[in-house]
PDB file of C-alpha atoms in Angstrom:
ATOM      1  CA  UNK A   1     -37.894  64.163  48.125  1.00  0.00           C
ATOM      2  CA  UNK A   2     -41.206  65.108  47.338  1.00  0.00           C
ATOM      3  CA  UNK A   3     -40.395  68.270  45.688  1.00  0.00           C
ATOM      4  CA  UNK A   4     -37.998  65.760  43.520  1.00  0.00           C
ATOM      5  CA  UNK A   5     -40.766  64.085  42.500  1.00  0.00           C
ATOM      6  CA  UNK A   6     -42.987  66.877  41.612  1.00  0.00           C
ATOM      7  CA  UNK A   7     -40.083  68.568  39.156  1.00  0.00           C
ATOM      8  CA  UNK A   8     -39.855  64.625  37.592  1.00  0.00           C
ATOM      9  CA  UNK A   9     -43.619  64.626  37.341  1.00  0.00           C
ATOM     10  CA  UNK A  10     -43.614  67.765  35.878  1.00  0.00           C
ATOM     11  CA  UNK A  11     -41.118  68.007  33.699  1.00  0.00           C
ATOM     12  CA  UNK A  12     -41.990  63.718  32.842  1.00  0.00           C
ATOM     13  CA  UNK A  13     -45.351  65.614  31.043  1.00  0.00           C
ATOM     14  CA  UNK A  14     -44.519  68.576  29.099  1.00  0.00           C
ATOM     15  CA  UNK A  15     -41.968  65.910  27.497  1.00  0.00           C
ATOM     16  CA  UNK A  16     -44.396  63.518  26.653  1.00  0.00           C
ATOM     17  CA  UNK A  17     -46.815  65.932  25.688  1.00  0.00           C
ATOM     18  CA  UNK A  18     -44.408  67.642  23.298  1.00  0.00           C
ATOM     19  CA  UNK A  19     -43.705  63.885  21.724  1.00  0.00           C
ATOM     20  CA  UNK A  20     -47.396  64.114  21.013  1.00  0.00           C
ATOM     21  CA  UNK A  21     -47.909  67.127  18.564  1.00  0.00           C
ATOM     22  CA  UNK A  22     -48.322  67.410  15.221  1.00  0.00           C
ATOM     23  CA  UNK A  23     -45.935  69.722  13.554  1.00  0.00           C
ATOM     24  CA  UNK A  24     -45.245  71.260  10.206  1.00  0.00           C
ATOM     25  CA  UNK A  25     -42.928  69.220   7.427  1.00  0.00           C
ATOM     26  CA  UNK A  26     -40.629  72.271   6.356  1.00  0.00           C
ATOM     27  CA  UNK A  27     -43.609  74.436   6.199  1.00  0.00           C
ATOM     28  CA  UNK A  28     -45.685  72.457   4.095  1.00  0.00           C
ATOM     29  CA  UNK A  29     -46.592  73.273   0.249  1.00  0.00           C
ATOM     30  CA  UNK A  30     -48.446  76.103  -1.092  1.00  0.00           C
ATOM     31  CA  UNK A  31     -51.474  77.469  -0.125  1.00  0.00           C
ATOM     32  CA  UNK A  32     -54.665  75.764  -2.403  1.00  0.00           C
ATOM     33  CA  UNK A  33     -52.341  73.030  -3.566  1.00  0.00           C
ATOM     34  CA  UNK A  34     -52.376  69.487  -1.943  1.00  0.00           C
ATOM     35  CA  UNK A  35     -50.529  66.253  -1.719  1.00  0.00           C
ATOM     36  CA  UNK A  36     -51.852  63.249  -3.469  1.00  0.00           C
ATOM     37  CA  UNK A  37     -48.884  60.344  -2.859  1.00  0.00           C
ATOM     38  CA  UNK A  38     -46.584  59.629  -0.625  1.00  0.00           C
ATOM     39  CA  UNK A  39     -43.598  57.152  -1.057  1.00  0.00           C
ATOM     40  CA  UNK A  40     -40.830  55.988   1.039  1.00  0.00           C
ATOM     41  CA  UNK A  41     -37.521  54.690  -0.832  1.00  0.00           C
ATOM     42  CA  UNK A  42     -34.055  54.695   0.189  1.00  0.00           C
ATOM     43  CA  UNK A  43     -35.063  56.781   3.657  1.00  0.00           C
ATOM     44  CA  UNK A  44     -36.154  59.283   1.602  1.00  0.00           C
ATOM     45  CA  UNK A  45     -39.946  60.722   1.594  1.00  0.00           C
ATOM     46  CA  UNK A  46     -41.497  61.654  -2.067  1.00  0.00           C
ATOM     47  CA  UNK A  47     -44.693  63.795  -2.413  1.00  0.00           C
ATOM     48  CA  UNK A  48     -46.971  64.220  -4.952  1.00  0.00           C
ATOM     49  CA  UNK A  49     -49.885  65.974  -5.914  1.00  0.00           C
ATOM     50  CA  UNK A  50     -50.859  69.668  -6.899  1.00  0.00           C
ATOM     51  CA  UNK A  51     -49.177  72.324  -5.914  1.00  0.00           C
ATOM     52  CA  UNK A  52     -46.598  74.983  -6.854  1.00  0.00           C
ATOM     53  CA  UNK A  53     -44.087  75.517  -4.263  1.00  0.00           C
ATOM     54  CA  UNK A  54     -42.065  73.769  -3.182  1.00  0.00           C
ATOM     55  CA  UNK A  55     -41.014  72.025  -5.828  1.00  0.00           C
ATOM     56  CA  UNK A  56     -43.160  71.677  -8.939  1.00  0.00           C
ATOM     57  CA  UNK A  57     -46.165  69.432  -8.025  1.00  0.00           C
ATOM     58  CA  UNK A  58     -43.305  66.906  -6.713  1.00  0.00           C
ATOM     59  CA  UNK A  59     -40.547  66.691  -3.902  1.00  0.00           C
ATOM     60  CA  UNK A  60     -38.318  65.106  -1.726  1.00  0.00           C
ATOM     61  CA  UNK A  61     -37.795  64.972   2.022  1.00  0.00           C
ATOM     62  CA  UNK A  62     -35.016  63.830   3.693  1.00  0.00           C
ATOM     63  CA  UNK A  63     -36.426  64.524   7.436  1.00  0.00           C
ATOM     64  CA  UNK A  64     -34.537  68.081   7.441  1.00  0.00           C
ATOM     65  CA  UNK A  65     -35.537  70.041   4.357  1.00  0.00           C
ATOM     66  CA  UNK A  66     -37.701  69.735   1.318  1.00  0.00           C
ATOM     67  CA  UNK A  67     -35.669  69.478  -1.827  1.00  0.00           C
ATOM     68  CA  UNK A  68     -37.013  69.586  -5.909  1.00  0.00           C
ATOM     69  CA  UNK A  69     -36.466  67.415  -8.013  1.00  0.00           C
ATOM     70  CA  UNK A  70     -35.301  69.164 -10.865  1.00  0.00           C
ATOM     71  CA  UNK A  71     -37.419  71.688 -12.334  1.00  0.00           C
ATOM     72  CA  UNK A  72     -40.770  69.205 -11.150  1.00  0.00           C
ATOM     73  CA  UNK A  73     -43.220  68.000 -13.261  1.00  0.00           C
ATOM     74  CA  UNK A  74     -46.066  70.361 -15.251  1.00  0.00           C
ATOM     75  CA  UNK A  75     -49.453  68.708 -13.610  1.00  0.00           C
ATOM     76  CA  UNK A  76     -50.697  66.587 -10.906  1.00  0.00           C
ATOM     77  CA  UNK A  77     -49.183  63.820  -9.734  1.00  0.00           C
ATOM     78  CA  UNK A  78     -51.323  60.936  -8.424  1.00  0.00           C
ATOM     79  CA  UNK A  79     -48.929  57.645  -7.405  1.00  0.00           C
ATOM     80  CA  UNK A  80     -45.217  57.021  -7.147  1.00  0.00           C
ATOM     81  CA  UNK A  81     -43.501  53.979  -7.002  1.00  0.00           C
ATOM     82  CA  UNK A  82     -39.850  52.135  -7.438  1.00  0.00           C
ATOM     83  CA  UNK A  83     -38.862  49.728 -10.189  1.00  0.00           C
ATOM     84  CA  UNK A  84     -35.448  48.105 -10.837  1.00  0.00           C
ATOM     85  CA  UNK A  85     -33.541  50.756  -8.231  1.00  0.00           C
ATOM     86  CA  UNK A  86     -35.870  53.878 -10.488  1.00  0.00           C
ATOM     87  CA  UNK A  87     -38.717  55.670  -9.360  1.00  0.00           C
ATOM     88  CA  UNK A  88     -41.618  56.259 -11.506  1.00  0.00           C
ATOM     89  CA  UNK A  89     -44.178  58.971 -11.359  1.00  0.00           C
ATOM     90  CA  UNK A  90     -47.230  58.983 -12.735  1.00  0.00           C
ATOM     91  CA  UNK A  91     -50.357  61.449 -12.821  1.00  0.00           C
ATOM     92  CA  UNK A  92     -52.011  63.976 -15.388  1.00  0.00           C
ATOM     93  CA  UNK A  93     -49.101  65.665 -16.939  1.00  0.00           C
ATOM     94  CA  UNK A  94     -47.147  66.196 -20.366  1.00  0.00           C
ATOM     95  CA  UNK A  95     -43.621  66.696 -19.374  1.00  0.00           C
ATOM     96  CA  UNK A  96     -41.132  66.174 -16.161  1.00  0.00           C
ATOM     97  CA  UNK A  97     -37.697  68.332 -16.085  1.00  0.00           C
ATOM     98  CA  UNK A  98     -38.586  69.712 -19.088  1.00  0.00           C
ATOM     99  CA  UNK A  99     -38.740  66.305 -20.858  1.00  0.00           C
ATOM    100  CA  UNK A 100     -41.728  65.265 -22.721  1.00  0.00           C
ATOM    101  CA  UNK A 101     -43.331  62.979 -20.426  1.00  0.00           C
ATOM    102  CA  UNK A 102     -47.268  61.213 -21.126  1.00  0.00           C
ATOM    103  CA  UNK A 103     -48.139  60.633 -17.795  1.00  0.00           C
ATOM    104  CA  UNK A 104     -45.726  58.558 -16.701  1.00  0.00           C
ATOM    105  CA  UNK A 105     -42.147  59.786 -15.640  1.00  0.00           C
ATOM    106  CA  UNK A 106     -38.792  58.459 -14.574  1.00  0.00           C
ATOM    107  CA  UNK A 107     -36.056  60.292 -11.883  1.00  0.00           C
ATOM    108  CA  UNK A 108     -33.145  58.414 -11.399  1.00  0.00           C
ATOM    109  CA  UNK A 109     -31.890  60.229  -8.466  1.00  0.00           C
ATOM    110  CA  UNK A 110     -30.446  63.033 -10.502  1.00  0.00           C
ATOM    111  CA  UNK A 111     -32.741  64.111 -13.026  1.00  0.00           C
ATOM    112  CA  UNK A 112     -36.094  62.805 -14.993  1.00  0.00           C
ATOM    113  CA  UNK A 113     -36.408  60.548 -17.916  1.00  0.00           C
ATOM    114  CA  UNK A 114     -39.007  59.841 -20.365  1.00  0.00           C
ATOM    115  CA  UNK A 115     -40.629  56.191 -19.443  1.00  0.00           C
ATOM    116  CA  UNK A 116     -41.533  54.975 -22.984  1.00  0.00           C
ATOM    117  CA  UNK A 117     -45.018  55.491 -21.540  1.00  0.00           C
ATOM    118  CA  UNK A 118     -47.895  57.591 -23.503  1.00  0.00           C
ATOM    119  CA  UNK A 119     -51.146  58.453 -22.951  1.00  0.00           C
ATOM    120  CA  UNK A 120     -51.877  59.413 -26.151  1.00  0.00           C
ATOM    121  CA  UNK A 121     -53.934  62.423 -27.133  1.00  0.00           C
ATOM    122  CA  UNK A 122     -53.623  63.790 -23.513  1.00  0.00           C
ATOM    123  CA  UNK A 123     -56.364  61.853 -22.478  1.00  0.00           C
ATOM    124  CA  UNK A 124     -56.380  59.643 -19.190  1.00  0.00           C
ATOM    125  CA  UNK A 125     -54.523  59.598 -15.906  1.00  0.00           C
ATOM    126  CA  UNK A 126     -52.773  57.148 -13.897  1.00  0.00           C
ATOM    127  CA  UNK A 127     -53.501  56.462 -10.789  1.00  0.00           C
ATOM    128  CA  UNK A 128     -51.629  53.655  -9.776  1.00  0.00           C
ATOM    129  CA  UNK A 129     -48.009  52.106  -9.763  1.00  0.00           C
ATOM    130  CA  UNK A 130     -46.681  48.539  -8.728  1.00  0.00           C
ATOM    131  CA  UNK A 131     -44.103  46.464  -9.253  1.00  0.00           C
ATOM    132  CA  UNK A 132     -45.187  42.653  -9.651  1.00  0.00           C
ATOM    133  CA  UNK A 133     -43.025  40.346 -10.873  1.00  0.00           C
ATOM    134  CA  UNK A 134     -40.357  41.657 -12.606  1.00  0.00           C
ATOM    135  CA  UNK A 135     -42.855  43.480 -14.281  1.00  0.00           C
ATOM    136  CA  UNK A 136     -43.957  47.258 -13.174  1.00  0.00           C
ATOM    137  CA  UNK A 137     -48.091  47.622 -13.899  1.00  0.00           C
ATOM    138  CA  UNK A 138     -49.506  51.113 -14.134  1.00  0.00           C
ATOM    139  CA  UNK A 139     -53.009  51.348 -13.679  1.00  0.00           C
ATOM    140  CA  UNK A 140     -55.665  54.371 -14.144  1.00  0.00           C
ATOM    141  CA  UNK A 141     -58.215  56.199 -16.595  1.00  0.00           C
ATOM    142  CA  UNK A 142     -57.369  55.502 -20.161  1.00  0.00           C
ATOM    143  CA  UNK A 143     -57.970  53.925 -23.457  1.00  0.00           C
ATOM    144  CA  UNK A 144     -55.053  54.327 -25.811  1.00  0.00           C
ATOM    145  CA  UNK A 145     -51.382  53.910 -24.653  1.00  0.00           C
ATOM    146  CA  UNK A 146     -48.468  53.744 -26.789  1.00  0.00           C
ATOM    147  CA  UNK A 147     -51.116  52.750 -29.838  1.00  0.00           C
ATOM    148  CA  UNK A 148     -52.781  49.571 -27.510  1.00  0.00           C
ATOM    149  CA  UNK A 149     -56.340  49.621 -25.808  1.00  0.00           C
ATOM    150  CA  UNK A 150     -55.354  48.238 -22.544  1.00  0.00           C
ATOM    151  CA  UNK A 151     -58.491  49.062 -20.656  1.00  0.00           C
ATOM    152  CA  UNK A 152     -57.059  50.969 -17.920  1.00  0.00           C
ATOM    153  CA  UNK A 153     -53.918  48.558 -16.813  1.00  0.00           C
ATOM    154  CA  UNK A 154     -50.652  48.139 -19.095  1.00  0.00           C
ATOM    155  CA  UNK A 155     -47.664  45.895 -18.031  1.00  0.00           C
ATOM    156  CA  UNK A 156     -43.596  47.792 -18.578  1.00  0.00           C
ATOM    157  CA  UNK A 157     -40.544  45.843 -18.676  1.00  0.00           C
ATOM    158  CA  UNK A 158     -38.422  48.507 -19.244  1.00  0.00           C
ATOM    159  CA  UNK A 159     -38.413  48.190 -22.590  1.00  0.00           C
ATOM    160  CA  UNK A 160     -42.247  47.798 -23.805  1.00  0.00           C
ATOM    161  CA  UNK A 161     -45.506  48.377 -22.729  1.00  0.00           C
ATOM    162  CA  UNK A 162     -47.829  45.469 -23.229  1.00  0.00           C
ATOM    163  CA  UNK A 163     -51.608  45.044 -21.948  1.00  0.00           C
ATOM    164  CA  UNK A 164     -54.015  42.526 -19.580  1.00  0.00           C
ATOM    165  CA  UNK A 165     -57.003  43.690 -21.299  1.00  0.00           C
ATOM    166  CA  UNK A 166     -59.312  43.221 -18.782  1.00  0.00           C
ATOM    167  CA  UNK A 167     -62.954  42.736 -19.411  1.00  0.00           C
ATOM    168  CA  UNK A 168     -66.012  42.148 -17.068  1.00  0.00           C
ATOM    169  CA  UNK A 169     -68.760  43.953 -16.895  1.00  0.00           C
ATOM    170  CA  UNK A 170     -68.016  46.329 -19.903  1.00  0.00           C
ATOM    171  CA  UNK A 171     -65.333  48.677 -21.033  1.00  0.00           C
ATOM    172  CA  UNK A 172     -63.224  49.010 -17.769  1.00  0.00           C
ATOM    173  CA  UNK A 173     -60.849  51.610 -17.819  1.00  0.00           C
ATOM    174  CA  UNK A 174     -60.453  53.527 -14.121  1.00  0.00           C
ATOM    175  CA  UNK A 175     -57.573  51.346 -12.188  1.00  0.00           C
ATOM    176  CA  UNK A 176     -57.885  53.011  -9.030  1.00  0.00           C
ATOM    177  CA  UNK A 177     -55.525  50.631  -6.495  1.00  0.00           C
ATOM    178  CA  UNK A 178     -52.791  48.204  -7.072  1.00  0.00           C
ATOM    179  CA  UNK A 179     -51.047  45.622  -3.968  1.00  0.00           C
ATOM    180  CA  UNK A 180     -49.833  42.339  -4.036  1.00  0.00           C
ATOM    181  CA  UNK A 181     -51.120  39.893  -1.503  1.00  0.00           C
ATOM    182  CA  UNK A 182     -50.247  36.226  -0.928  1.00  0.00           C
ATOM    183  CA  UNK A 183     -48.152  36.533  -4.032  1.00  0.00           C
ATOM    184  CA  UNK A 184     -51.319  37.964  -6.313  1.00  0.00           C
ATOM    185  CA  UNK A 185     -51.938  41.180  -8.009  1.00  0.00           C
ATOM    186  CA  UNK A 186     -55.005  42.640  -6.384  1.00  0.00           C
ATOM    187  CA  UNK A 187     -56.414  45.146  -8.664  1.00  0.00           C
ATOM    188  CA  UNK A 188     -59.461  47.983  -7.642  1.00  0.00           C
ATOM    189  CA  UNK A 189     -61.739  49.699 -10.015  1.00  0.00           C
ATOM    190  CA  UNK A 190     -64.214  52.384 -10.074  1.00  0.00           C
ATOM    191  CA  UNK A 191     -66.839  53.556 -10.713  1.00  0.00           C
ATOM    192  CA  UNK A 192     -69.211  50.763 -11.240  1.00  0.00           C
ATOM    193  CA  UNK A 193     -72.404  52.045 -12.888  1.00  0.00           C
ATOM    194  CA  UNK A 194     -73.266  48.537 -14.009  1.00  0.00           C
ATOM    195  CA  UNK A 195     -76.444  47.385 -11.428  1.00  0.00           C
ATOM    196  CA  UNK A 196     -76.143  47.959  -7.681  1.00  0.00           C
ATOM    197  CA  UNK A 197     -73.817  45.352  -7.415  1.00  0.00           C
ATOM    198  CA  UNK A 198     -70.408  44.052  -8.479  1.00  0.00           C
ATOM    199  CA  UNK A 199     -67.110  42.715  -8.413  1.00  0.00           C
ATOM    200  CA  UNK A 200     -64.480  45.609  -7.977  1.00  0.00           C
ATOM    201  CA  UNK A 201     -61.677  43.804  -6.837  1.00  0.00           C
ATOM    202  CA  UNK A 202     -59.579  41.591  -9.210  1.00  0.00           C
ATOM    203  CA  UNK A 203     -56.654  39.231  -9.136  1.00  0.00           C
ATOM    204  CA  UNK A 204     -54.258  38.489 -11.465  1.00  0.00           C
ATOM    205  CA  UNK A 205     -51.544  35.593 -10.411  1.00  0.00           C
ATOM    206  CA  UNK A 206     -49.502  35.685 -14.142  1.00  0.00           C
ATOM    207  CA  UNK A 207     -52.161  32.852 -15.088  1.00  0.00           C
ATOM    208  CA  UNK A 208     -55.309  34.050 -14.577  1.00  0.00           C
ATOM    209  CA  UNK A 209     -58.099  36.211 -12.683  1.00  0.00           C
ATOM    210  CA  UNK A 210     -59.881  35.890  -9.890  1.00  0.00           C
ATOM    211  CA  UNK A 211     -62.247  37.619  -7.380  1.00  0.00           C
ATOM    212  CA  UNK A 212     -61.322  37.129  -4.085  1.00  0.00           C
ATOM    213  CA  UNK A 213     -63.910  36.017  -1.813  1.00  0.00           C
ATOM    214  CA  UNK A 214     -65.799  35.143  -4.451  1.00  0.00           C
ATOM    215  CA  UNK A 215     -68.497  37.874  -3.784  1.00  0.00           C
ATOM    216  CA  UNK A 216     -70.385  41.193  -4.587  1.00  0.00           C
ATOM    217  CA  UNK A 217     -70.003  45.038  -3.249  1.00  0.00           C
ATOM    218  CA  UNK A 218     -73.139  46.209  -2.968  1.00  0.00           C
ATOM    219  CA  UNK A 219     -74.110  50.221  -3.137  1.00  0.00           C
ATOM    220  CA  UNK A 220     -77.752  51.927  -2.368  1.00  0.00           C
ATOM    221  CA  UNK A 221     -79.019  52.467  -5.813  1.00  0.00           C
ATOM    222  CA  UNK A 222     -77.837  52.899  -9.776  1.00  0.00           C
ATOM    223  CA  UNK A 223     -77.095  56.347  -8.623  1.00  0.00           C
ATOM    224  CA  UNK A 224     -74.242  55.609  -6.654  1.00  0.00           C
ATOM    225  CA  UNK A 225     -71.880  54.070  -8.252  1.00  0.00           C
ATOM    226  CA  UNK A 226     -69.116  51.175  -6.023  1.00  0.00           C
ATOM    227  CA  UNK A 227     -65.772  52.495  -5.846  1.00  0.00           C
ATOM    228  CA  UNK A 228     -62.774  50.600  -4.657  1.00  0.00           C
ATOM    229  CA  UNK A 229     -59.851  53.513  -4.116  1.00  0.00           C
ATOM    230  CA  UNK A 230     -57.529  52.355  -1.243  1.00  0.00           C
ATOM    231  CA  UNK A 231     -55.556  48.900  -0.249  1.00  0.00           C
ATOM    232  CA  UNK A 232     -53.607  48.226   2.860  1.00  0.00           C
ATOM    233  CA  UNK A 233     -51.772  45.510   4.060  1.00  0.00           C
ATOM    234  CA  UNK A 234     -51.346  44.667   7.676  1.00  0.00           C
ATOM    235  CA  UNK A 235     -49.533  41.275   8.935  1.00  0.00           C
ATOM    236  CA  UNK A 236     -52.236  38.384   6.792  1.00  0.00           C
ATOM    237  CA  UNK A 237     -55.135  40.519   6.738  1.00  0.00           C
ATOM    238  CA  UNK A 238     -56.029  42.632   3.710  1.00  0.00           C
ATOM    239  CA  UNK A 239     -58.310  45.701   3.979  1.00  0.00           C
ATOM    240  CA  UNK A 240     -59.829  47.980   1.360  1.00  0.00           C
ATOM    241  CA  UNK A 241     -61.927  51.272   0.921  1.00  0.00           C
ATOM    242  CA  UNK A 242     -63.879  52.795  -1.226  1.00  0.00           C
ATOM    243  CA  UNK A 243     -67.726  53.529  -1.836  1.00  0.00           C
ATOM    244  CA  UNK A 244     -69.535  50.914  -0.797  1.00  0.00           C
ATOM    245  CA  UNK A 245     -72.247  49.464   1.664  1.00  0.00           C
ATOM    246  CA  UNK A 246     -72.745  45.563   1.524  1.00  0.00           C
ATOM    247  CA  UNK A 247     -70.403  42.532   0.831  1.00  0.00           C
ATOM    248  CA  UNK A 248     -72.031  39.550   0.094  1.00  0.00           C
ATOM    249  CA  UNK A 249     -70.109  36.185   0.630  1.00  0.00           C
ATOM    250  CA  UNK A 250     -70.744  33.829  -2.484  1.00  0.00           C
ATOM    251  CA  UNK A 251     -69.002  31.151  -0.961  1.00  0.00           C
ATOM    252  CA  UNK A 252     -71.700  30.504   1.840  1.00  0.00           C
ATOM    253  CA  UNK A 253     -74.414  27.982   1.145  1.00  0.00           C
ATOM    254  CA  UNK A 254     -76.543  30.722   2.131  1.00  0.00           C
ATOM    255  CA  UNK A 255     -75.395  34.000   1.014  1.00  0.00           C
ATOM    256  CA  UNK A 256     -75.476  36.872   3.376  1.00  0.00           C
ATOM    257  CA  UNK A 257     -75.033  40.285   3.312  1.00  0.00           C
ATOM    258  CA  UNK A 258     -72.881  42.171   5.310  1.00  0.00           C
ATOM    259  CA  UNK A 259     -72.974  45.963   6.129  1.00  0.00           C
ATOM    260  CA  UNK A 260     -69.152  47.062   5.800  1.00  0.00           C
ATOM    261  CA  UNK A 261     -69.973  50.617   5.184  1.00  0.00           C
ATOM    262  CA  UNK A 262     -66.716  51.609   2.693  1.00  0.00           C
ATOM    263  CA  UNK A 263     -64.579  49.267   4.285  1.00  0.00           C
ATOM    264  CA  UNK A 264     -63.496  45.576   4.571  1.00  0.00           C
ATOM    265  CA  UNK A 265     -61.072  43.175   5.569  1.00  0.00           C
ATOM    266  CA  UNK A 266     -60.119  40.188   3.555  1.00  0.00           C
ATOM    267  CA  UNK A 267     -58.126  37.539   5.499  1.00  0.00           C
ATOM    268  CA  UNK A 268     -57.783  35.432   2.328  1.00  0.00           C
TER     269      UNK A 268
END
């Protein structure tokens, strides 16, 4: 019985130890390239980013084998996201399948599409893509799309491309994160060069902005500017990173600082 249990015991590890390795996803991309996005729609796993092979700075997974989409797209892509049953692609690149294409991309499952979407003059980048609303917002570095100034976040219905044109603290035009929480648009932005403080996170409920929490990021110095790059989601409680050191809670009688060190929760 006991060399039974020994064989279980045995065997019992190298099985769970197996279950606990990391291995390769169809041998990965190519050497000096690297993924920037991932997105999950229809059980099927999109990256982005830089890269060459496979695929042409985009692909597909479908947990046996990479697959391209087409003949990919001609530069980085940074964020990927789905809008009425289409995915959209966005990033620093000119055309997608051959197709011009100003940043901004569409693949319907069979080939690309342009969006309607230009960065014009080739400058600017996007970073960001949500849908909100019946409305899909694309957010990143730019001044002039499809001849508006939308300050870094434009609004498509599928049809048009119409601008928020934010404005605090200056000329803000780097969208750098996009989520919806408790039925808002929360929007990030960096850099901040304005101070060592400020407000990098906005919302936007289809009425109006706000600043959740009510309160300032704080960084060390002019010199280092406050980014906000990264939302997640988990259950009520909302959590970002970026560059940053101090929150400070405006909605205190007494203000204080906190030390978050590049990363917070908000539980709204």
């Amino acid at each position: 019985m006991k060399k039974i249990l020994s064989i279980f015991f045995v065997l019992g590890f190298f099985s769970v130890s197996s279950a606990q390795t990391w291995t390769t996803v169809g041998g990965g991309i190519s050497a000096g390239g690297y993924v920037t996005t991932l997105f999950v729609y229809d059980s099927v796993m999109y990256a982005g980013g830089y890269f060459s092979s496979p695929g042409n700075n985009i692909i597909q997974w479908n947990d046996i084998t990479w697959k391209n989409l087409g003949s990919g797209i001609n530069g980085r892509v940074c964020a990927i996201g789905i809008y009425k049953d289409t995915v959209y692609m966005g990033g620093y690149f000119s055309s997608a399948g051959g197709h011009s294409a100003g940043c901004v991309t569409k693949w319907d499952g069979t080939s690309f599409a342009n969006a309607g979407f230009d960065v014009e003059g080739g400058l600017g980048q996007v970073n960001v893509i949500q849908a909100y609303n019946n409305l899909l917002y694309i957010g990143g570095e730019f001044d002039s799309v499809n001849h508006k100034r939308p300050s870094g976040l434009v609004t498509w219905n599928g049809n048009k491309v119409d601008s928020l044109h934010i404005a605090y603290g200056g000329d803000w035009n780097n969208v750098c994160a996009l989520s919806i929480y408790k039925n808002e648009l929360l929007m990030g932005f960096g850099p901040l060069y304005y101070g060592t403080f400020g407000q990098p996170i906005v919302g936007w409920n289809n009425k109006g902005f706000s600043y959740p929490g009510n309160g300032y990021f704080y960084t060390s110095s002019n010199n280092s500017p406050i980014y906000m790059t990264h939302f997640c989601l988990i259950d009520t409680e909302f959590y970002v990173g970026g560059s940053f050191l101090y929150f400070e809670d405006q909605n205190l009688s007494r203000p204080i600082k906190d030390t978050v060190n590049n990363i917070a929760m908000w539980n709204g």
